[in-house]
Short mmCIF file of C-alpha atoms in Angstrom, two decimals:
data_model
loop_
_atom_site.label_atom_id
_atom_site.label_comp_id
_atom_site.label_asym_id
_atom_site.label_seq_id
_atom_site.Cartn_x
_atom_site.Cartn_y
_atom_site.Cartn_z
CA MET N 1 49.03 -16.04 -78.33
CA ASN N 2 46.61 -17.01 -75.68
CA ILE N 3 48.87 -16.89 -72.67
CA VAL N 4 50.54 -13.33 -74.06
CA PHE N 5 46.23 -11.93 -74.86
CA PHE N 6 45.27 -13.13 -71.18
CA LEU N 7 48.46 -11.45 -69.18
CA LEU N 8 48.93 -8.15 -71.27
CA VAL N 9 44.87 -7.74 -69.73
CA LEU N 10 45.33 -9.46 -66.55
CA ILE N 11 48.03 -6.84 -65.88
CA ALA N 12 46.49 -4.06 -66.86
CA PHE N 13 42.95 -4.66 -64.72
CA LEU N 14 45.03 -5.34 -61.65
CA THR N 15 46.96 -2.38 -62.80
CA ALA N 16 44.74 -0.15 -63.03
CA ALA N 17 42.69 -1.75 -59.54
CA TRP N 18 45.05 -0.74 -58.14
CA ARG N 19 46.09 3.00 -58.98
CA GLN N 20 41.88 3.31 -58.68
CA PHE N 21 42.14 2.61 -55.01
CA SER N 22 45.52 3.85 -54.30
CA LEU N 23 45.89 6.96 -55.80
CA PRO N 24 43.98 10.14 -55.10
CA ALA N 25 40.93 10.78 -57.21
CA ALA N 26 41.63 12.12 -61.20
CA ASP N 27 39.38 14.01 -63.47
CA VAL N 28 39.62 10.65 -64.76
CA SER N 29 40.28 7.12 -62.70
CA PRO N 30 42.33 4.70 -63.87
CA MET N 31 39.06 2.49 -64.11
CA ASP N 32 37.61 5.19 -66.63
CA ALA N 33 40.85 5.11 -68.68
CA LEU N 34 40.93 1.55 -69.30
CA SER N 35 37.21 1.19 -70.32
CA LYS N 36 38.00 4.35 -72.54
CA ALA N 37 41.63 2.48 -74.22
CA MET N 38 39.92 -0.65 -74.80
CA ILE N 39 37.30 1.05 -77.02
CA ASP N 40 39.53 3.11 -78.66
CA SER N 41 41.93 0.57 -79.11
CA ALA N 42 38.88 -1.32 -80.93
CA THR N 43 38.17 1.22 -83.23
CA GLY N 44 41.71 2.35 -84.01
CA ALA N 45 42.54 -1.31 -84.90
CA VAL N 46 39.09 -1.34 -87.47
CA GLU N 47 40.45 1.86 -89.07
CA LEU N 48 44.00 0.23 -89.56
CA ALA N 49 42.90 -2.98 -91.01
CA LEU N 50 40.38 -0.53 -93.54
CA GLY N 51 43.51 1.68 -94.30
CA LEU N 52 45.47 -1.59 -94.89
CA VAL N 53 42.63 -1.90 -98.00
CA GLY N 54 43.59 0.36 -100.61
CA VAL N 55 47.56 -0.65 -99.17
CA MET N 56 46.74 -4.55 -99.14
CA ALA N 57 44.76 -4.16 -102.80
CA LEU N 58 47.66 -2.04 -104.74
CA PHE N 59 50.41 -3.83 -103.42
CA LEU N 60 48.86 -7.35 -103.98
CA GLY N 61 47.28 -6.36 -107.15
CA LEU N 62 51.17 -5.71 -108.34
CA MET N 63 52.15 -8.64 -107.39
CA LYS N 64 49.65 -10.95 -109.22
CA ILE N 65 51.63 -8.99 -112.01
CA ALA N 66 54.65 -10.03 -110.52
CA GLU N 67 53.34 -14.15 -110.25
CA GLN N 68 52.34 -14.75 -113.94
CA GLY N 69 54.99 -12.92 -115.84
CA GLY N 70 57.36 -15.47 -113.59
CA LEU N 71 59.50 -12.35 -111.16
CA LEU N 72 58.91 -15.20 -108.37
CA LYS N 73 60.63 -17.99 -109.99
CA ILE N 74 63.24 -15.25 -111.18
CA LEU N 75 64.22 -14.60 -108.01
CA ALA N 76 63.72 -17.53 -106.32
CA ARG N 77 66.19 -19.17 -108.54
CA LEU N 78 68.80 -16.31 -108.09
CA ILE N 79 69.26 -16.27 -104.25
CA ARG N 80 68.14 -20.40 -104.72
CA PRO N 81 71.66 -21.04 -102.48
CA LEU N 82 71.05 -19.13 -99.64
CA MET N 83 67.11 -19.75 -99.25
CA ILE N 84 67.07 -23.79 -99.78
CA ARG N 85 69.70 -23.27 -96.74
CA LEU N 86 67.11 -21.34 -94.47
CA PHE N 87 62.98 -23.25 -96.05
CA PRO N 88 64.93 -26.53 -97.00
CA ASP N 89 60.98 -27.50 -96.06
CA VAL N 90 60.19 -24.83 -99.21
CA PRO N 91 59.95 -26.33 -103.00
CA ALA N 92 63.40 -24.41 -104.38
CA GLU N 93 61.06 -22.58 -107.16
CA HIS N 94 57.72 -22.63 -105.37
CA PRO N 95 56.23 -18.98 -105.24
CA ALA N 96 56.42 -18.40 -101.59
CA MET N 97 60.47 -17.81 -102.00
CA GLY N 98 59.53 -15.42 -104.12
CA ALA N 99 57.32 -13.64 -102.59
CA MET N 100 59.63 -14.04 -99.57
CA ILE N 101 62.45 -12.03 -101.41
CA LEU N 102 60.52 -9.70 -101.94
CA ASN N 103 58.96 -9.18 -99.07
CA MET N 104 62.68 -9.16 -96.97
CA SER N 105 63.77 -6.07 -100.47
CA ALA N 106 60.18 -4.61 -99.73
CA ASN N 107 61.81 -3.98 -95.32
CA MET N 108 65.82 -4.06 -96.24
CA LEU N 109 64.01 -0.47 -98.77
CA GLY N 110 61.48 0.24 -94.75
CA LEU N 111 58.99 0.27 -97.83
CA GLY N 112 56.54 -1.80 -94.22
CA ASN N 113 53.33 -0.95 -96.45
CA ALA N 114 54.85 -2.84 -99.54
CA ALA N 115 56.20 -5.64 -97.38
CA THR N 116 52.89 -6.25 -95.24
CA PRO N 117 51.20 -7.61 -98.18
CA PHE N 118 53.92 -9.39 -100.09
CA GLY N 119 54.58 -10.85 -96.29
CA ILE N 120 51.09 -12.12 -96.34
CA LYS N 121 51.76 -13.01 -99.92
CA ALA N 122 54.58 -15.51 -98.49
CA MET N 123 52.35 -16.21 -95.53
CA GLN N 124 49.27 -17.64 -98.49
CA GLU N 125 51.79 -19.87 -99.79
CA LEU N 126 54.02 -20.92 -97.13
CA ASN N 127 50.15 -21.99 -95.74
CA ARG N 128 49.71 -24.16 -99.32
CA LEU N 129 52.57 -26.20 -97.78
CA ASN N 130 51.47 -26.70 -94.48
CA PRO N 131 50.77 -30.12 -93.42
CA HIS N 132 48.86 -29.39 -90.25
CA LYS N 133 46.38 -26.28 -91.53
CA GLY N 134 45.60 -24.18 -88.29
CA SER N 135 49.20 -25.53 -86.59
CA ALA N 136 53.35 -22.88 -87.67
CA THR N 137 55.51 -24.61 -89.96
CA ASP N 138 58.47 -24.39 -89.65
CA SER N 139 59.25 -22.18 -92.71
CA MET N 140 57.04 -20.07 -91.27
CA VAL N 141 57.98 -19.53 -87.74
CA LEU N 142 61.15 -18.74 -89.68
CA PHE N 143 60.21 -16.42 -91.78
CA LEU N 144 57.88 -14.19 -89.57
CA ALA N 145 61.51 -14.13 -87.54
CA ILE N 146 62.98 -13.25 -90.40
CA ASN N 147 61.05 -9.99 -91.11
CA THR N 148 60.56 -8.89 -87.28
CA SER N 149 63.96 -8.75 -87.35
CA SER N 150 65.39 -7.14 -91.58
CA ILE N 151 68.19 -6.17 -92.16
CA THR N 152 67.25 -2.25 -92.63
CA LEU N 153 69.27 -0.64 -95.44
CA LEU N 154 66.98 2.39 -96.14
CA PRO N 155 64.52 3.79 -92.98
CA THR N 156 62.83 5.80 -95.56
CA GLY N 157 60.06 6.98 -92.46
CA VAL N 158 62.26 7.50 -90.02
CA ILE N 159 64.61 9.98 -92.26
CA ALA N 160 61.95 11.98 -93.58
CA LEU N 161 60.50 12.57 -89.82
CA ARG N 162 64.26 13.20 -88.74
CA ALA N 163 64.03 15.27 -91.60
CA SER N 164 61.37 17.40 -90.77
CA ALA N 165 62.63 17.88 -86.66
CA GLY N 166 64.91 19.62 -88.49
CA SER N 167 68.21 17.32 -88.78
CA ALA N 168 71.31 18.29 -89.52
CA ASP N 169 72.11 14.32 -90.43
CA PRO N 170 68.45 12.84 -91.57
CA ALA N 171 70.52 10.12 -93.21
CA GLY N 172 72.79 9.44 -90.17
CA ILE N 173 71.33 6.77 -88.88
CA LEU N 174 71.84 3.71 -92.04
CA PRO N 175 74.90 2.75 -90.37
CA THR N 176 73.31 1.73 -87.36
CA THR N 177 70.32 0.74 -88.30
CA LEU N 178 72.21 -2.11 -90.75
CA PHE N 179 74.69 -2.86 -87.68
CA ALA N 180 71.83 -3.34 -85.61
CA THR N 181 69.22 -5.09 -88.04
CA LEU N 182 71.88 -7.36 -89.27
CA CYS N 183 72.48 -8.72 -85.17
CA SER N 184 69.04 -9.15 -84.89
CA THR N 185 68.03 -10.93 -87.75
CA LEU N 186 70.71 -13.69 -86.83
CA ALA N 187 69.63 -13.65 -83.17
CA ALA N 188 66.09 -14.61 -85.41
CA ILE N 189 67.78 -16.76 -87.14
CA LEU N 190 69.54 -18.98 -84.15
CA ALA N 191 66.33 -18.56 -82.13
CA VAL N 192 64.57 -19.98 -83.91
CA LYS N 193 67.11 -23.10 -84.77
CA GLY N 194 67.16 -23.28 -81.43
CA TYR N 195 63.73 -22.95 -79.88
CA ARG N 196 62.20 -25.38 -82.18
CA ARG N 197 63.27 -28.69 -80.57
CA PHE N 198 61.23 -27.55 -76.98
CA PHE N 199 57.75 -26.86 -79.49
CA PRO N 200 57.08 -29.33 -81.95
CA VAL N 201 54.45 -29.66 -84.20
CA ALA N 202 51.04 -29.85 -82.97
CA GLN N 203 50.37 -33.46 -84.29
CA GLY N 204 47.01 -34.33 -86.36
CA THR N 205 45.14 -32.01 -88.81
CA PRO N 206 42.05 -29.36 -87.90
CA ASP N 207 38.58 -30.08 -88.61
CA ARG N 208 37.67 -29.26 -92.43
CA ASP N 209 35.93 -26.09 -91.15
CA GLU N 210 39.28 -24.23 -90.25
CA ALA N 211 40.89 -25.93 -92.98
CA ASP N 212 38.14 -24.22 -95.17
CA GLN N 213 38.83 -20.45 -93.81
CA THR N 214 42.53 -20.46 -95.44
CA ILE N 215 42.71 -17.98 -98.61
CA GLU N 216 43.69 -19.82 -101.48
CA SER N 217 46.09 -17.20 -102.84
CA SER N 218 47.57 -17.88 -106.65
CA ASP N 219 46.62 -20.39 -108.84
CA ILE N 220 50.05 -21.18 -109.99
CA PRO N 221 51.03 -24.42 -109.96
CA LEU N 222 53.65 -25.09 -107.51
CA ALA N 223 57.32 -26.67 -108.32
CA THR N 224 57.50 -30.51 -107.59
CA GLU N 225 61.11 -30.69 -109.15
CA GLU N 226 64.19 -29.78 -107.83
CA GLY N 227 64.59 -26.23 -109.56
CA VAL N 228 67.37 -25.67 -111.22
CA GLY N 229 69.35 -22.53 -109.92
CA TYR N 230 71.58 -19.52 -112.10
CA PRO N 231 75.03 -20.07 -112.99
CA ALA N 232 76.81 -19.29 -109.77
CA TRP N 233 78.00 -15.95 -111.58
CA VAL N 234 75.03 -14.90 -111.72
CA SER N 235 74.00 -15.17 -108.25
CA LEU N 236 77.03 -13.76 -107.37
CA THR N 237 76.33 -11.05 -109.03
CA ALA N 238 73.43 -10.08 -107.37
CA LEU N 239 74.90 -10.34 -104.50
CA ILE N 240 77.78 -7.85 -105.07
CA GLY N 241 74.98 -5.50 -106.37
CA PHE N 242 73.49 -5.58 -102.79
CA LEU N 243 76.66 -5.28 -100.82
CA LEU N 244 76.64 -2.18 -103.01
CA LEU N 245 73.76 -0.80 -101.76
CA ILE N 246 75.00 -0.62 -98.07
CA PRO N 247 77.66 2.84 -99.35
CA LEU N 248 74.96 3.84 -101.82
CA THR N 249 71.53 4.00 -99.21
CA VAL N 250 74.56 6.07 -96.63
CA LEU N 251 76.04 8.66 -99.01
CA TYR N 252 72.49 8.78 -100.44
CA GLY N 253 69.69 7.47 -99.00
CA GLN N 254 67.99 11.02 -97.95
CA VAL N 255 67.55 11.18 -102.25
CA ILE N 256 66.85 8.13 -102.72
CA SER N 257 63.62 7.16 -100.28
CA PRO N 258 61.42 9.63 -102.73
CA TRP N 259 61.69 7.55 -105.40
CA ILE N 260 61.43 4.50 -103.94
CA LEU N 261 57.77 3.64 -104.45
CA PRO N 262 57.15 5.11 -107.88
CA GLY N 263 60.00 3.18 -109.12
CA LEU N 264 58.97 -0.08 -107.55
CA MET N 265 55.21 0.00 -109.43
CA LEU N 266 56.82 1.19 -112.90
CA GLY N 267 59.42 -1.56 -112.55
CA PHE N 268 56.00 -4.88 -112.19
CA LEU N 269 54.43 -2.87 -114.33
CA LEU N 270 56.85 -2.58 -117.32
CA PHE N 271 57.53 -6.07 -115.69
CA GLY N 272 54.63 -7.55 -117.00
CA VAL N 273 54.84 -5.88 -120.21
CA ILE N 274 57.73 -7.07 -121.80
CA ARG N 275 56.50 -10.58 -120.17
CA LYS N 276 53.07 -10.00 -122.21
CA VAL N 277 50.99 -10.38 -119.32
CA PRO N 278 47.73 -8.96 -119.11
CA ILE N 279 48.45 -6.14 -116.41
CA TYR N 280 45.08 -4.25 -116.05
CA GLU N 281 43.09 -7.21 -115.34
CA SER N 282 46.11 -9.63 -113.35
CA PHE N 283 46.19 -5.89 -111.47
CA VAL N 284 42.79 -6.56 -110.77
CA GLU N 285 42.09 -9.96 -109.76
CA GLY N 286 45.40 -9.27 -107.40
CA ALA N 287 43.87 -6.47 -105.84
CA LYS N 288 40.58 -8.44 -105.10
CA ASP N 289 42.61 -11.09 -102.70
CA GLY N 290 43.86 -8.07 -101.32
CA PHE N 291 40.25 -6.37 -100.05
CA GLN N 292 39.41 -10.23 -98.53
CA VAL N 293 42.91 -10.46 -96.58
CA ALA N 294 42.55 -6.54 -95.23
CA LEU N 295 39.26 -7.61 -93.64
CA LYS N 296 39.86 -11.26 -93.09
CA ILE N 297 42.54 -9.90 -90.17
CA ILE N 298 40.54 -7.14 -88.35
CA PRO N 299 39.77 -9.88 -85.45
CA TYR N 300 43.36 -10.39 -84.87
CA LEU N 301 44.03 -6.57 -85.19
CA VAL N 302 41.44 -6.50 -82.41
CA ALA N 303 42.32 -8.62 -79.99
CA ILE N 304 46.66 -7.74 -79.56
CA LEU N 305 45.77 -3.75 -80.11
CA VAL N 306 43.02 -4.18 -77.42
CA ALA N 307 44.94 -5.63 -75.00
CA VAL N 308 48.33 -3.13 -75.60
CA GLY N 309 46.27 -0.36 -75.58
CA MET N 310 44.91 -1.22 -72.29
CA PHE N 311 47.97 -2.56 -70.80
CA ARG N 312 49.46 1.17 -71.64
CA ALA N 313 46.53 3.12 -70.46
CA SER N 314 46.78 1.14 -67.24
CA GLY N 315 49.67 3.04 -65.86
CA ALA N 316 51.67 -0.62 -65.95
CA MET N 317 53.81 0.23 -68.90
CA GLU N 318 55.03 4.09 -66.83
CA TRP N 319 55.35 1.11 -63.87
CA LEU N 320 57.44 -0.99 -66.32
CA VAL N 321 59.94 1.87 -66.99
CA GLY N 322 59.94 3.51 -63.37
CA GLN N 323 61.14 0.07 -62.13
CA ILE N 324 63.94 -0.36 -64.87
CA GLY N 325 65.43 2.85 -66.28
CA GLN N 326 68.05 3.38 -63.54
CA ILE N 327 69.56 0.27 -64.72
CA THR N 328 68.94 0.59 -68.42
CA THR N 329 70.92 4.08 -67.76
CA LEU N 330 74.00 2.52 -67.05
CA VAL N 331 74.19 0.73 -70.21
CA GLY N 332 73.74 3.31 -72.57
CA LEU N 333 69.67 3.47 -72.83
CA PRO N 334 69.22 6.47 -71.40
CA ALA N 335 65.02 6.49 -69.57
CA GLU N 336 64.32 8.40 -71.78
CA ALA N 337 64.64 6.28 -75.08
CA LEU N 338 63.41 3.11 -72.70
CA PRO N 339 59.52 3.20 -73.48
CA MET N 340 60.92 3.05 -77.22
CA ALA N 341 62.62 0.05 -76.71
CA LEU N 342 60.22 -1.36 -75.03
CA LEU N 343 56.75 -0.01 -76.23
CA ARG N 344 58.08 -1.15 -79.96
CA PRO N 345 57.22 -4.66 -80.09
CA LEU N 346 53.92 -4.28 -79.06
CA SER N 347 52.71 -0.89 -80.08
CA GLY N 348 54.10 0.64 -84.01
CA SER N 349 52.51 3.72 -83.68
CA GLY N 350 53.08 4.45 -79.75
CA ALA N 351 57.04 3.90 -80.77
CA TYR N 352 56.66 5.94 -83.08
CA GLY N 353 54.18 8.83 -81.13
CA VAL N 354 57.33 8.40 -78.75
CA MET N 355 60.19 8.90 -81.13
CA ALA N 356 58.50 11.57 -82.32
CA SER N 357 57.73 13.56 -79.33
CA ILE N 358 62.13 12.86 -78.11
CA ILE N 359 63.47 14.06 -81.36
CA ASN N 360 61.04 16.95 -81.57
CA ASP N 361 61.49 18.13 -77.99
CA PRO N 362 64.12 21.18 -78.65
CA ALA N 363 66.38 19.92 -75.10
CA ILE N 364 67.15 16.36 -77.14
CA GLY N 365 66.54 17.07 -80.74
CA PRO N 366 66.91 14.03 -83.41
CA ASP N 367 71.26 15.18 -82.87
CA SER N 368 71.21 14.38 -79.43
CA TYR N 369 72.86 11.11 -78.56
CA ILE N 370 69.06 10.19 -77.24
CA GLY N 371 67.42 11.25 -80.00
CA TYR N 372 69.47 8.86 -83.07
CA LEU N 373 69.54 6.26 -80.35
CA VAL N 374 65.62 5.89 -80.37
CA SER N 375 65.33 6.92 -84.71
CA THR N 376 68.16 3.97 -84.96
CA LEU N 377 65.45 1.76 -82.54
CA GLN N 378 62.57 2.84 -84.77
CA GLY N 379 63.92 2.06 -88.23
CA SER N 380 66.07 -1.50 -86.76
CA THR N 381 63.66 -2.89 -84.73
CA GLU N 382 59.81 -4.39 -85.72
CA THR N 383 55.97 -4.60 -84.55
CA THR N 384 56.84 -8.06 -83.44
CA PHE N 385 52.65 -8.57 -82.14
CA TYR N 386 51.49 -6.46 -85.10
CA VAL N 387 53.07 -9.05 -87.57
CA LEU N 388 52.27 -11.97 -85.87
CA ALA N 389 48.33 -10.95 -85.57
CA VAL N 390 48.71 -9.70 -89.41
CA TYR N 391 50.05 -12.20 -90.92
CA PHE N 392 49.14 -15.19 -88.93
CA GLY N 393 45.66 -13.89 -88.66
CA ALA N 394 45.57 -14.19 -92.53
CA VAL N 395 46.39 -17.84 -92.96
CA GLN N 396 44.40 -18.61 -89.78
CA VAL N 397 47.26 -19.88 -87.71
CA ARG N 398 46.73 -20.40 -84.19
CA ARG N 399 48.97 -22.24 -82.75
CA ILE N 400 52.35 -19.89 -83.50
CA ARG N 401 55.20 -22.13 -81.47
CA HIS N 402 58.36 -19.90 -81.01
CA ALA N 403 57.40 -17.60 -83.00
CA LEU N 404 56.97 -14.80 -80.46
CA ALA N 405 60.23 -16.09 -78.52
CA ALA N 406 62.06 -15.95 -81.54
CA GLY N 407 60.84 -12.58 -82.16
CA LEU N 408 61.21 -11.45 -78.85
CA THR N 409 64.92 -12.05 -78.83
CA ALA N 410 66.07 -10.60 -82.58
CA ASP N 411 64.06 -7.38 -80.90
CA ILE N 412 66.83 -7.35 -77.63
CA VAL N 413 69.53 -8.25 -79.65
CA GLY N 414 68.07 -5.65 -81.87
CA VAL N 415 68.40 -2.95 -78.95
CA ILE N 416 72.03 -4.13 -77.54
CA ALA N 417 73.03 -3.88 -81.03
CA ALA N 418 71.19 -1.00 -81.63
CA VAL N 419 72.83 0.71 -78.15
CA VAL N 420 75.89 -0.75 -79.14
CA ALA N 421 76.11 0.95 -82.65
CA VAL N 422 75.04 4.49 -81.46
CA SER N 423 77.01 4.63 -78.70
CA PHE N 424 80.63 4.13 -80.95
CA LEU N 425 79.23 6.80 -83.31
CA TYR N 426 77.50 9.14 -81.33
CA GLY N 427 77.83 8.65 -77.75
#
């Protein structure tokens, strides 16, 4: 991240400087625009982090109820055969397993607000197993890569935006999004396994002060013995139930989406009541952790969002689009959609704005080829730099090893798969 951070700022500065001296005078000079973008991005990063306080408190409060009721271990046992193969370094019944499953489930349902707290919780638990504090483990890298490319069954936010733009088929992106995320998730797993030989774990441990900065998140004792999973027929039934969700979301995605968050909260509380958990006290205890985490990630968000804001404001993004737009048009990625593909790993709000402007443009619309493509890109790719900053920042990991390379590989494969899927169905 040190190199990426420096390069984004350097390219932005050089691009703005070149435009300052080579272009005719304008009302706002490129350097003034760059300065404004720095201040606005820093302010926006803090506002974003503060906006996460409530969301983090809510979902980590629910997470605490799930922990104390044993839901995380139940989930870990349910898909134990798959998880122990993906994450062999994590004990079978460790709380990290259940937290990762909840995060992946939230991503599958397009619940970005819920997925982030669950993901941070999983990173905290994984960090408790980390023998080299401050350096990402293989399990952390794999989890982040899967998170940035997670299989998506129901991109609720995109469906809602398409409906508001007047789409005759708001949920029409479900099959294309599912295909793109299946491909990107497979690519993420293969990339992590293939790249790790080039990024060995740093030897030695950081000083005590650095190690003490990590958040101790759970009082649940770790499972040191090899856990026993449920019978094969139970896991198989769960898998079949998951597969049945695919046609269900395709047919009734627009109807289901408003029920998910309220149902999720009620489900957690009901589970706690059944398991005789003091749900109010547990919720408050978990919410306190959420408040602390949201504040701790502010410096990381400021750093990455300022660099990305400078990159956009300098004109470097516009120049990049102009250079490669004609080439990508030949392979099904029109120049109008290219900014979306390039912005998505860098800026979630920027990509969202591009998508909204495209599908609300009367000359394009949400049900055109470009409209379906940008909607699929928004629903099937993740803001990789944001995810890395937030998740690793929450546990003070500075040496991210091959996490960025694997995440960007998954992003590229996701874009290619989205183009293929949309071209086949709507081209």
